[in-house]
Amino acid sequence: MKEYALDLQLHGKYAGGVSRNMEIPVMAEQSRLKGLNVLVTGDILHGQWFEHVKKNIEEESNGVYRDLKGTCHFIMGGEIEDNLRVHHLFYLSSLEAAQELREKILGTGKGGALDCSMCGRPKLKLTAEEFAQQVDNVGGIFGPAHSFTPYTGIYAHSDSLKNAYGEMHPHLKFIELGLSADTEMADTMKENHDYAFLTSSDAHSPWPNRIGREFTRMKMQRPDFTSLKKAFGSRDEDEKLITLNVGLNPREGKYHCTACNSCFAKYTIEQAQGLKWKCLACRGDIKRGVRDRISMLADTHKGIHPKFRPPYMHMLPLAEIIQLSLGTKNTNTKAVQSKWADFVGRIGNEIHVLVDAKEGELREVDDAIAKKIIAFRNGLVLYIPGGGGQYGTPIICDTQEELARKEKELAKELSGISEIARQRTLAQFG
Ligand SMILES: [Zn+2]
Ligand SMILES: [Zn+2]
């Protein structure tokens, strides 16, 4: 068995808000630079995208697909929206299974428009249970995407997976955590102990600060659907098949805290309830954050992990670490891009730079940036949390002393409650 790094949630170029560069050859080449071995095709129910995929991948051996240059392996799959606006992921064994599922869904008369410009996540009129049944009928597997997020996460609408999937619930094998949650948070809910956790990027562009910003490592016989299904189903404690979940610190996620969705002022759940979910600063709507949603559903304070659960590693895209080190405005500047190319060109791929490369190796490329990478690995990082649709902000410190000082200086910003919420609710509610 070999270990693979997989990103199993992303969208093709025909889906709404997705880069024109999201094409199989570009995705494959960028996954090599990132250090990923297997990608989902994404959007496989979309007619035009299906044709694009068909033209740009080939079957290496029975059920194992790769791009035409043989750079990266692909597994058939995509994301759909059900009748309650909840998003689900699904994976299939072959192009033929994808074709069959498309026809079956259209045949129900509840398919909605599978090929519209927004149809990376086609809006179906099927319930979660009905959709899961359709996927199961063609031998595929399914699970909820970004499970805890407001609007489209399964736990936004339901208190339990059992209620949400009904009769199909026993067939559920995995849940996708989304950017605003991690294993520690999700395992505070006993119900989740029955499932494998998937971490994936939901990327809308192929560049390495997007694809693989979250990914999952697993041991597989072959980089295909059969081995994926086996890994999700494995409860072996001695030989874990899923070996690592990797993702952003949940505090970076844009729905981590309960916050106003227009000015991003952050509130505690009690404050939000007291205010009837209307923002004090701008009268915008306050959206319940993932942190508070999970606390409401949690059975324990701290995550208690089932024995098969792999570790969760927090990660930051290399371009963002370089940006923080150089102090530039964003990751698209020439300076950031050229340093990124130096590191990846000399060391191999981004994941290797971030996770495995030795300090000496990194310092030979750029001393100051190497220090930031090492500091990040050592946990010298604080996050001003995100919420209401705004991403959180990481701050990487150089020493323990700096970390302790900044923790004090920035205590208010780091708390996840905005000043306006603090002052006005104190005045209003004592
Ligand atoms: Zn989604
Ligand atoms: Zn507001």
CSV table of C-alpha atoms and ligand atoms in Angstrom, one decimal:
chain,number,residue,atom,x,y,z
A,1,MET,CA,0.0,0.0,0.0
A,2,LYS,CA,1.1,3.5,-0.8
A,3,GLU,CA,0.3,6.8,0.9
A,4,TYR,CA,-1.4,9.5,-1.2
A,5,ALA,CA,-2.4,13.1,-0.6
A,6,LEU,CA,-5.9,13.7,-1.9
A,7,ASP,CA,-8.0,16.8,-2.5
A,8,LEU,CA,-11.6,15.6,-3.0
A,9,GLN,CA,-13.6,18.8,-3.2
A,10,LEU,CA,-13.1,21.3,-6.0
A,11,HIS,CA,-15.0,22.8,-9.0
A,12,GLY,CA,-14.6,22.9,-12.7
A,13,LYS,CA,-14.5,26.0,-14.9
A,14,TYR,CA,-18.3,25.8,-15.8
A,15,ALA,CA,-19.4,26.3,-12.2
A,16,GLY,CA,-20.3,29.7,-10.9
A,17,GLY,CA,-17.5,31.9,-9.5
A,18,VAL,CA,-14.8,29.5,-10.7
A,19,SER,CA,-11.6,30.4,-12.5
A,20,ARG,CA,-11.4,29.8,-16.3
A,21,ASN,CA,-8.2,28.1,-15.5
A,22,MET,CA,-9.9,25.3,-13.7
A,23,GLU,CA,-9.2,22.7,-16.4
A,24,ILE,CA,-7.9,19.2,-16.0
A,25,PRO,CA,-4.4,19.7,-17.4
A,26,VAL,CA,-3.9,22.9,-15.3
A,27,MET,CA,-5.3,21.2,-12.2
A,28,ALA,CA,-3.0,18.2,-12.8
A,29,GLU,CA,0.1,20.4,-13.2
A,30,GLN,CA,-0.6,22.6,-10.2
A,31,SER,CA,-1.3,19.5,-8.1
A,32,ARG,CA,2.2,18.3,-8.9
A,33,LEU,CA,3.6,21.6,-7.6
A,34,LYS,CA,1.4,21.5,-4.6
A,35,GLY,CA,2.4,17.9,-3.8
A,36,LEU,CA,-1.1,16.3,-4.2
A,37,ASN,CA,-1.4,12.9,-5.9
A,38,VAL,CA,-5.2,12.5,-6.3
A,39,LEU,CA,-7.9,15.0,-7.2
A,40,VAL,CA,-11.6,14.7,-7.6
A,41,THR,CA,-12.8,15.6,-11.0
A,42,GLY,CA,-15.4,17.8,-9.5
A,43,ASP,CA,-18.8,18.6,-11.1
A,44,ILE,CA,-19.0,15.3,-12.9
A,45,LEU,CA,-22.8,15.6,-13.3
A,46,HIS,CA,-22.4,18.7,-15.4
A,47,GLY,CA,-22.8,17.9,-19.1
A,48,GLN,CA,-20.1,20.1,-20.6
A,49,TRP,CA,-17.7,19.4,-17.7
A,50,PHE,CA,-18.3,15.7,-18.1
A,51,GLU,CA,-17.2,16.0,-21.8
A,52,HIS,CA,-14.1,18.0,-20.8
A,53,VAL,CA,-13.1,15.3,-18.2
A,54,LYS,CA,-13.7,12.5,-20.7
A,55,LYS,CA,-11.4,14.2,-23.2
A,56,ASN,CA,-8.7,15.0,-20.7
A,57,ILE,CA,-8.3,11.8,-18.6
A,58,GLU,CA,-7.6,8.2,-19.5
A,59,GLU,CA,-8.0,4.9,-17.7
A,60,GLU,CA,-4.5,3.7,-16.6
A,61,SER,CA,-5.8,0.4,-15.4
A,62,ASN,CA,-9.2,-0.8,-14.4
A,63,GLY,CA,-10.9,2.0,-12.4
A,64,VAL,CA,-7.7,4.1,-12.1
A,65,TYR,CA,-7.8,7.4,-13.9
A,66,ARG,CA,-5.1,10.0,-14.7
A,67,ASP,CA,-4.6,13.0,-16.8
A,68,LEU,CA,-3.1,12.5,-20.3
A,69,LYS,CA,0.4,13.4,-19.1
A,70,GLY,CA,0.1,11.0,-16.2
A,71,THR,CA,0.8,13.8,-13.7
A,72,CYS,CA,-2.0,13.2,-11.3
A,73,HIS,CA,-4.8,10.6,-10.6
A,74,PHE,CA,-8.5,11.5,-10.6
A,75,ILE,CA,-11.5,10.1,-8.9
A,76,MET,CA,-15.0,10.8,-10.3
A,77,GLY,CA,-17.2,13.0,-8.1
A,78,GLY,CA,-18.8,16.3,-7.3
A,79,GLU,CA,-21.1,18.4,-5.1
A,80,ILE,CA,-24.8,18.9,-5.2
A,81,GLU,CA,-27.3,21.1,-3.3
A,82,ASP,CA,-30.5,19.3,-2.1
A,83,ASN,CA,-34.0,20.6,-1.6
A,84,LEU,CA,-33.1,22.3,1.7
A,85,ARG,CA,-30.0,23.9,0.2
A,86,VAL,CA,-27.7,21.5,2.0
A,87,HIS,CA,-24.5,20.5,0.1
A,88,HIS,CA,-23.4,16.9,-0.3
A,89,LEU,CA,-20.3,15.3,-1.9
A,90,PHE,CA,-20.3,12.1,-3.8
A,91,TYR,CA,-17.7,9.8,-5.4
A,92,LEU,CA,-18.2,7.2,-8.1
A,93,SER,CA,-16.2,4.3,-9.6
A,94,SER,CA,-16.1,5.3,-13.2
A,95,LEU,CA,-17.2,7.7,-16.0
A,96,GLU,CA,-20.0,5.2,-16.9
A,97,ALA,CA,-21.3,5.4,-13.3
A,98,ALA,CA,-21.3,9.2,-13.6
A,99,GLN,CA,-23.3,9.0,-16.8
A,100,GLU,CA,-25.7,6.6,-15.2
A,101,LEU,CA,-26.2,8.8,-12.1
A,102,ARG,CA,-26.8,11.8,-14.3
A,103,GLU,CA,-29.5,10.0,-16.3
A,104,LYS,CA,-31.1,8.6,-13.2
A,105,ILE,CA,-31.3,12.0,-11.5
A,106,LEU,CA,-32.8,13.6,-14.7
A,107,GLY,CA,-35.2,10.7,-14.8
A,108,THR,CA,-36.6,11.5,-11.3
A,109,GLY,CA,-37.9,14.8,-12.7
A,110,LYS,CA,-36.3,16.5,-9.6
A,111,GLY,CA,-33.0,17.2,-11.3
A,112,GLY,CA,-33.5,20.9,-11.7
A,113,ALA,CA,-31.0,22.2,-14.1
A,114,LEU,CA,-27.8,20.1,-14.0
A,115,ASP,CA,-26.1,22.1,-16.7
A,116,CYS,CA,-26.7,25.8,-15.7
A,117,SER,CA,-23.8,28.2,-15.2
A,118,MET,CA,-24.1,27.8,-11.4
A,119,CYS,CA,-24.3,24.1,-11.6
A,120,GLY,CA,-21.0,23.2,-9.9
A,121,ARG,CA,-23.4,22.5,-7.1
A,122,PRO,CA,-26.6,21.8,-9.1
A,123,LYS,CA,-29.8,22.6,-7.1
A,124,LEU,CA,-31.8,19.4,-7.0
A,125,LYS,CA,-35.3,19.0,-5.7
A,126,LEU,CA,-34.3,15.7,-4.1
A,127,THR,CA,-34.0,15.3,-0.4
A,128,ALA,CA,-30.7,14.3,1.2
A,129,GLU,CA,-32.1,10.8,1.6
A,130,GLU,CA,-33.4,10.6,-2.0
A,131,PHE,CA,-30.0,11.8,-3.4
A,132,ALA,CA,-28.1,9.4,-1.2
A,133,GLN,CA,-30.3,6.6,-2.6
A,134,GLN,CA,-29.5,7.6,-6.2
A,135,VAL,CA,-25.8,7.6,-5.5
A,136,ASP,CA,-26.0,4.2,-3.7
A,137,ASN,CA,-28.0,2.7,-6.6
A,138,VAL,CA,-25.0,3.3,-8.9
A,139,GLY,CA,-22.5,2.0,-6.3
A,140,GLY,CA,-21.2,5.4,-5.2
A,141,ILE,CA,-20.7,6.9,-1.8
A,142,PHE,CA,-21.9,10.2,-0.3
A,143,GLY,CA,-21.4,12.5,2.6
A,144,PRO,CA,-22.2,16.1,3.7
A,145,ALA,CA,-19.9,18.9,2.6
A,146,HIS,CA,-18.6,21.7,5.0
A,147,SER,CA,-21.0,20.1,7.5
A,148,PHE,CA,-21.2,22.8,10.1
A,149,THR,CA,-21.4,26.0,8.0
A,150,PRO,CA,-24.4,28.3,8.1
A,151,TYR,CA,-26.6,28.3,5.0
A,152,THR,CA,-25.5,25.1,3.3
A,153,GLY,CA,-24.1,22.8,6.0
A,154,ILE,CA,-26.1,19.7,7.0
A,155,TYR,CA,-26.0,20.7,10.7
A,156,ALA,CA,-27.4,24.2,9.8
A,157,HIS,CA,-30.7,22.4,9.1
A,158,SER,CA,-30.6,19.3,11.2
A,159,ASP,CA,-29.5,18.3,14.7
A,160,SER,CA,-28.4,14.9,13.6
A,161,LEU,CA,-27.1,13.0,10.5
A,162,LYS,CA,-29.6,10.3,11.3
A,163,ASN,CA,-32.5,12.6,10.8
A,164,ALA,CA,-31.0,14.2,7.7
A,165,TYR,CA,-30.3,11.0,5.8
A,166,GLY,CA,-33.1,8.9,7.1
A,167,GLU,CA,-33.1,5.3,5.8
A,168,MET,CA,-29.8,6.0,4.0
A,169,HIS,CA,-28.0,6.9,7.2
A,170,PRO,CA,-26.3,3.5,7.7
A,171,HIS,CA,-24.6,3.9,4.3
A,172,LEU,CA,-22.9,7.2,5.3
A,173,LYS,CA,-19.1,6.7,5.7
A,174,PHE,CA,-17.6,10.2,5.9
A,175,ILE,CA,-18.3,13.8,6.7
A,176,GLU,CA,-16.4,16.7,5.3
A,177,LEU,CA,-15.3,19.3,7.9
A,178,GLY,CA,-15.1,22.5,5.9
A,179,LEU,CA,-12.6,25.3,6.5
A,180,SER,CA,-14.1,26.6,9.8
A,181,ALA,CA,-13.9,23.3,11.8
A,182,ASP,CA,-11.3,20.7,12.6
A,183,THR,CA,-11.2,17.3,14.2
A,184,GLU,CA,-10.9,18.7,17.7
A,185,MET,CA,-14.2,20.5,17.3
A,186,ALA,CA,-16.1,17.9,15.3
A,187,ASP,CA,-15.2,15.1,17.8
A,188,THR,CA,-16.9,17.0,20.6
A,189,MET,CA,-20.1,15.5,19.1
A,190,LYS,CA,-20.5,11.7,19.8
A,191,GLU,CA,-22.5,11.2,16.6
A,192,ASN,CA,-19.4,12.1,14.5
A,193,HIS,CA,-17.3,9.3,16.1
A,194,ASP,CA,-18.9,6.9,13.7
A,195,TYR,CA,-17.5,8.5,10.6
A,196,ALA,CA,-14.2,9.2,8.8
A,197,PHE,CA,-13.3,12.9,8.5
A,198,LEU,CA,-12.5,14.3,5.1
A,199,THR,CA,-10.6,17.6,4.8
A,200,SER,CA,-10.6,19.2,1.3
A,201,SER,CA,-10.2,22.6,-0.3
A,202,ASP,CA,-13.4,23.4,-2.1
A,203,ALA,CA,-11.0,25.3,-4.5
A,204,HIS,CA,-12.4,27.6,-7.2
A,205,SER,CA,-9.0,28.2,-8.8
A,206,PRO,CA,-6.1,25.8,-9.5
A,207,TRP,CA,-3.3,27.7,-7.9
A,208,PRO,CA,-1.5,26.1,-4.9
A,209,ASN,CA,-2.8,28.6,-2.4
A,210,ARG,CA,-6.2,27.3,-3.2
A,211,ILE,CA,-6.0,23.6,-4.3
A,212,GLY,CA,-4.9,21.5,-1.4
A,213,ARG,CA,-5.3,24.3,1.2
A,214,GLU,CA,-7.0,21.4,3.0
A,215,PHE,CA,-6.3,17.8,2.0
A,216,THR,CA,-6.4,14.2,3.4
A,217,ARG,CA,-3.6,11.6,3.4
A,218,MET,CA,-4.5,8.0,3.1
A,219,LYS,CA,-3.0,4.6,2.4
A,220,MET,CA,-4.4,3.0,-0.7
A,221,GLN,CA,-3.9,-0.1,-2.7
A,222,ARG,CA,-4.4,2.0,-5.8
A,223,PRO,CA,-5.4,5.6,-6.3
A,224,ASP,CA,-9.0,4.8,-7.1
A,225,PHE,CA,-12.6,4.8,-5.9
A,226,THR,CA,-12.4,1.2,-4.5
A,227,SER,CA,-9.4,2.1,-2.2
A,228,LEU,CA,-11.1,5.4,-1.3
A,229,LYS,CA,-14.2,3.6,-0.2
A,230,LYS,CA,-12.2,1.1,1.8
A,231,ALA,CA,-10.3,3.9,3.6
A,232,PHE,CA,-13.5,5.7,4.6
A,233,GLY,CA,-14.9,2.4,5.9
A,234,SER,CA,-11.8,1.2,7.8
A,235,ARG,CA,-12.0,1.2,11.6
A,236,ASP,CA,-8.7,-0.6,12.0
A,237,GLU,CA,-6.9,1.0,14.9
A,238,ASP,CA,-3.5,-0.7,14.3
A,239,GLU,CA,-3.2,0.2,10.6
A,240,LYS,CA,-5.1,3.4,10.0
A,241,LEU,CA,-5.9,3.8,6.4
A,242,ILE,CA,-6.6,7.6,6.7
A,243,THR,CA,-3.3,8.8,8.1
A,244,LEU,CA,-3.7,12.6,8.4
A,245,ASN,CA,-6.2,15.4,8.0
A,246,VAL,CA,-4.6,18.7,7.1
A,247,GLY,CA,-6.3,22.0,7.0
A,248,LEU,CA,-6.4,25.7,8.0
A,249,ASN,CA,-6.8,26.5,11.6
A,250,PRO,CA,-10.6,26.8,12.0
A,251,ARG,CA,-10.2,30.3,13.3
A,252,GLU,CA,-9.2,31.3,9.8
A,253,GLY,CA,-12.4,30.0,8.4
A,254,LYS,CA,-14.9,32.7,7.3
A,255,TYR,CA,-17.8,31.3,9.3
A,256,HIS,CA,-15.9,30.4,12.4
A,257,CYS,CA,-17.4,33.0,14.8
A,258,THR,CA,-21.0,34.2,15.1
A,259,ALA,CA,-20.8,37.6,13.2
A,260,CYS,CA,-22.7,40.2,11.1
A,261,ASN,CA,-22.6,39.2,7.5
A,262,SER,CA,-22.3,42.8,6.3
A,263,CYS,CA,-19.9,44.6,8.7
A,264,PHE,CA,-18.4,41.4,10.3
A,265,ALA,CA,-18.9,42.6,13.9
A,266,LYS,CA,-18.5,39.5,16.0
A,267,TYR,CA,-20.9,38.5,18.8
A,268,THR,CA,-21.3,35.7,21.4
A,269,ILE,CA,-24.3,33.5,20.8
A,270,GLU,CA,-26.1,35.0,23.8
A,271,GLN,CA,-25.6,38.5,22.5
A,272,ALA,CA,-26.8,37.5,19.1
A,273,GLN,CA,-30.0,36.0,20.5
A,274,GLY,CA,-30.5,39.0,22.7
A,275,LEU,CA,-30.3,41.2,19.7
A,276,LYS,CA,-32.7,39.0,17.7
A,277,TRP,CA,-29.8,38.4,15.2
A,278,LYS,CA,-29.7,42.1,14.1
A,279,CYS,CA,-26.3,43.8,14.1
A,280,LEU,CA,-25.9,46.7,16.5
A,281,ALA,CA,-23.4,48.5,14.2
A,282,CYS,CA,-25.2,48.3,10.9
A,283,ARG,CA,-28.5,46.4,11.4
A,284,GLY,CA,-27.2,43.7,9.1
A,285,ASP,CA,-28.0,40.0,9.8
A,286,ILE,CA,-25.9,38.2,12.4
A,287,LYS,CA,-25.0,34.6,11.2
A,288,ARG,CA,-24.4,31.9,13.7
A,289,GLY,CA,-20.8,30.7,13.5
A,290,VAL,CA,-19.5,27.1,13.2
A,291,ARG,CA,-17.9,27.4,16.7
A,292,ASP,CA,-21.2,28.2,18.3
A,293,ARG,CA,-23.2,25.7,16.2
A,294,ILE,CA,-20.8,22.9,17.3
A,295,SER,CA,-21.0,24.0,21.0
A,296,MET,CA,-24.8,23.7,20.8
A,297,LEU,CA,-24.6,20.1,19.5
A,298,ALA,CA,-21.6,19.0,21.5
A,299,ASP,CA,-21.7,16.2,24.0
A,300,THR,CA,-18.3,16.9,25.5
A,301,HIS,CA,-16.2,20.0,26.1
A,302,LYS,CA,-13.0,18.6,24.6
A,303,GLY,CA,-12.9,16.3,21.5
A,304,ILE,CA,-12.8,12.6,22.4
A,305,HIS,CA,-11.4,10.8,19.4
A,306,PRO,CA,-12.3,7.3,18.2
A,307,LYS,CA,-9.2,5.1,18.0
A,308,PHE,CA,-9.2,5.1,14.2
A,309,ARG,CA,-9.1,8.9,14.0
A,310,PRO,CA,-5.8,10.3,12.5
A,311,PRO,CA,-4.1,13.4,13.7
A,312,TYR,CA,-5.2,16.8,12.3
A,313,MET,CA,-2.4,19.2,11.2
A,314,HIS,CA,-3.0,22.9,10.9
A,315,MET,CA,-1.6,24.4,7.7
A,316,LEU,CA,-1.2,27.7,5.9
A,317,PRO,CA,-0.5,28.0,2.2
A,318,LEU,CA,3.2,28.7,1.5
A,319,ALA,CA,2.3,31.9,-0.5
A,320,GLU,CA,0.5,33.2,2.6
A,321,ILE,CA,3.5,32.5,4.8
A,322,ILE,CA,5.8,34.3,2.3
A,323,GLN,CA,3.3,37.2,2.1
A,324,LEU,CA,3.4,37.5,5.9
A,325,SER,CA,7.2,37.4,5.9
A,326,LEU,CA,7.6,40.0,3.1
A,327,GLY,CA,4.7,42.2,4.4
A,328,THR,CA,3.1,42.5,1.0
A,329,LYS,CA,-0.6,43.2,0.5
A,330,ASN,CA,-1.6,39.9,-1.1
A,331,THR,CA,-0.2,36.7,-2.4
A,332,ASN,CA,-0.4,37.7,-6.1
A,333,THR,CA,2.6,40.1,-6.0
A,334,LYS,CA,5.7,39.3,-8.1
A,335,ALA,CA,7.9,39.2,-5.0
A,336,VAL,CA,5.7,36.5,-3.4
A,337,GLN,CA,5.3,34.5,-6.5
A,338,SER,CA,9.1,34.5,-7.3
A,339,LYS,CA,10.0,33.4,-3.7
A,340,TRP,CA,7.3,30.7,-3.9
A,341,ALA,CA,8.8,29.4,-7.2
A,342,ASP,CA,12.3,29.4,-5.6
A,343,PHE,CA,11.1,27.2,-2.7
A,344,VAL,CA,9.1,24.8,-4.8
A,345,GLY,CA,11.7,24.7,-7.6
A,346,ARG,CA,14.5,23.9,-5.3
A,347,ILE,CA,12.8,21.7,-2.7
A,348,GLY,CA,10.2,19.8,-4.7
A,349,ASN,CA,6.6,20.6,-3.9
A,350,GLU,CA,4.7,22.9,-1.5
A,351,ILE,CA,3.5,20.3,0.9
A,352,HIS,CA,7.1,19.0,1.2
A,353,VAL,CA,8.3,22.6,1.9
A,354,LEU,CA,5.6,23.1,4.6
A,355,VAL,CA,5.6,19.8,6.3
A,356,ASP,CA,8.7,17.7,5.7
A,357,ALA,CA,11.7,19.7,4.5
A,358,LYS,CA,14.6,20.1,7.0
A,359,GLU,CA,15.3,23.6,8.4
A,360,GLY,CA,18.8,23.7,6.8
A,361,GLU,CA,17.3,23.0,3.4
A,362,LEU,CA,14.7,25.8,3.8
A,363,ARG,CA,17.3,28.3,5.0
A,364,GLU,CA,19.4,27.8,1.9
A,365,VAL,CA,16.5,29.2,-0.1
A,366,ASP,CA,15.7,32.2,2.1
A,367,ASP,CA,16.6,32.6,5.7
A,368,ALA,CA,13.8,35.0,6.8
A,369,ILE,CA,11.0,33.0,5.1
A,370,ALA,CA,12.5,29.7,6.4
A,371,LYS,CA,12.2,31.1,9.9
A,372,LYS,CA,8.5,31.9,9.4
A,373,ILE,CA,7.9,28.4,8.1
A,374,ILE,CA,9.6,26.8,11.1
A,375,ALA,CA,7.9,29.2,13.5
A,376,PHE,CA,4.5,28.1,12.0
A,377,ARG,CA,5.4,24.4,12.3
A,378,ASN,CA,6.3,25.1,16.0
A,379,GLY,CA,2.9,26.6,16.6
A,380,LEU,CA,4.1,30.2,17.1
A,381,VAL,CA,1.0,31.6,15.5
A,382,LEU,CA,-2.1,33.5,16.6
A,383,TYR,CA,-5.3,34.0,14.7
A,384,ILE,CA,-7.8,36.9,14.7
A,385,PRO,CA,-10.8,34.7,14.0
A,386,GLY,CA,-13.1,35.0,11.0
A,387,GLY,CA,-16.9,35.2,10.9
A,388,GLY,CA,-19.9,36.4,8.9
A,389,GLY,CA,-18.1,35.6,5.6
A,390,GLN,CA,-14.8,37.2,6.4
A,391,TYR,CA,-11.7,35.0,6.7
A,392,GLY,CA,-9.6,35.1,9.9
A,393,THR,CA,-6.1,36.6,10.0
A,394,PRO,CA,-3.0,34.6,11.0
A,395,ILE,CA,-0.1,36.3,12.8
A,396,ILE,CA,3.2,34.3,12.9
A,397,CYS,CA,5.5,35.3,15.7
A,398,ASP,CA,9.3,34.7,15.8
A,399,THR,CA,9.6,33.7,19.5
A,400,GLN,CA,7.6,32.5,22.4
A,401,GLU,CA,8.1,35.9,24.0
A,402,GLU,CA,6.7,37.7,21.0
A,403,LEU,CA,3.7,35.3,21.0
A,404,ALA,CA,3.0,36.0,24.7
A,405,ARG,CA,3.2,39.7,24.2
A,406,LYS,CA,1.0,39.8,21.2
A,407,GLU,CA,-1.5,37.5,22.9
A,408,LYS,CA,-1.9,40.2,25.6
A,409,GLU,CA,-1.9,43.2,23.3
A,410,LEU,CA,-4.4,41.7,20.9
A,411,ALA,CA,-6.6,39.9,23.5
A,412,LYS,CA,-9.7,41.7,22.4
A,413,GLU,CA,-9.3,41.0,18.7
A,414,LEU,CA,-8.3,37.4,19.4
A,415,SER,CA,-11.4,36.8,21.6
A,416,GLY,CA,-13.9,36.7,18.7
A,417,ILE,CA,-16.1,39.4,20.2
A,418,SER,CA,-16.1,42.8,18.6
A,419,GLU,CA,-15.7,46.0,20.6
A,420,ILE,CA,-19.1,47.3,19.6
A,421,ALA,CA,-20.7,44.0,20.8
A,422,ARG,CA,-18.7,44.3,24.0
A,423,GLN,CA,-19.7,47.9,24.9
A,424,ARG,CA,-23.2,48.1,23.6
A,425,THR,CA,-24.4,44.8,24.9
A,426,LEU,CA,-22.9,45.6,28.3
A,427,ALA,CA,-24.9,48.8,28.3
A,428,GLN,CA,-28.0,47.1,27.0
A,429,PHE,CA,-28.0,43.8,28.9
A,430,GLY,CA,-25.7,44.6,31.8
B,1,ZN,ZN,-20.6,23.7,-1.0
B,2,ZN,ZN,-23.0,44.8,11.1
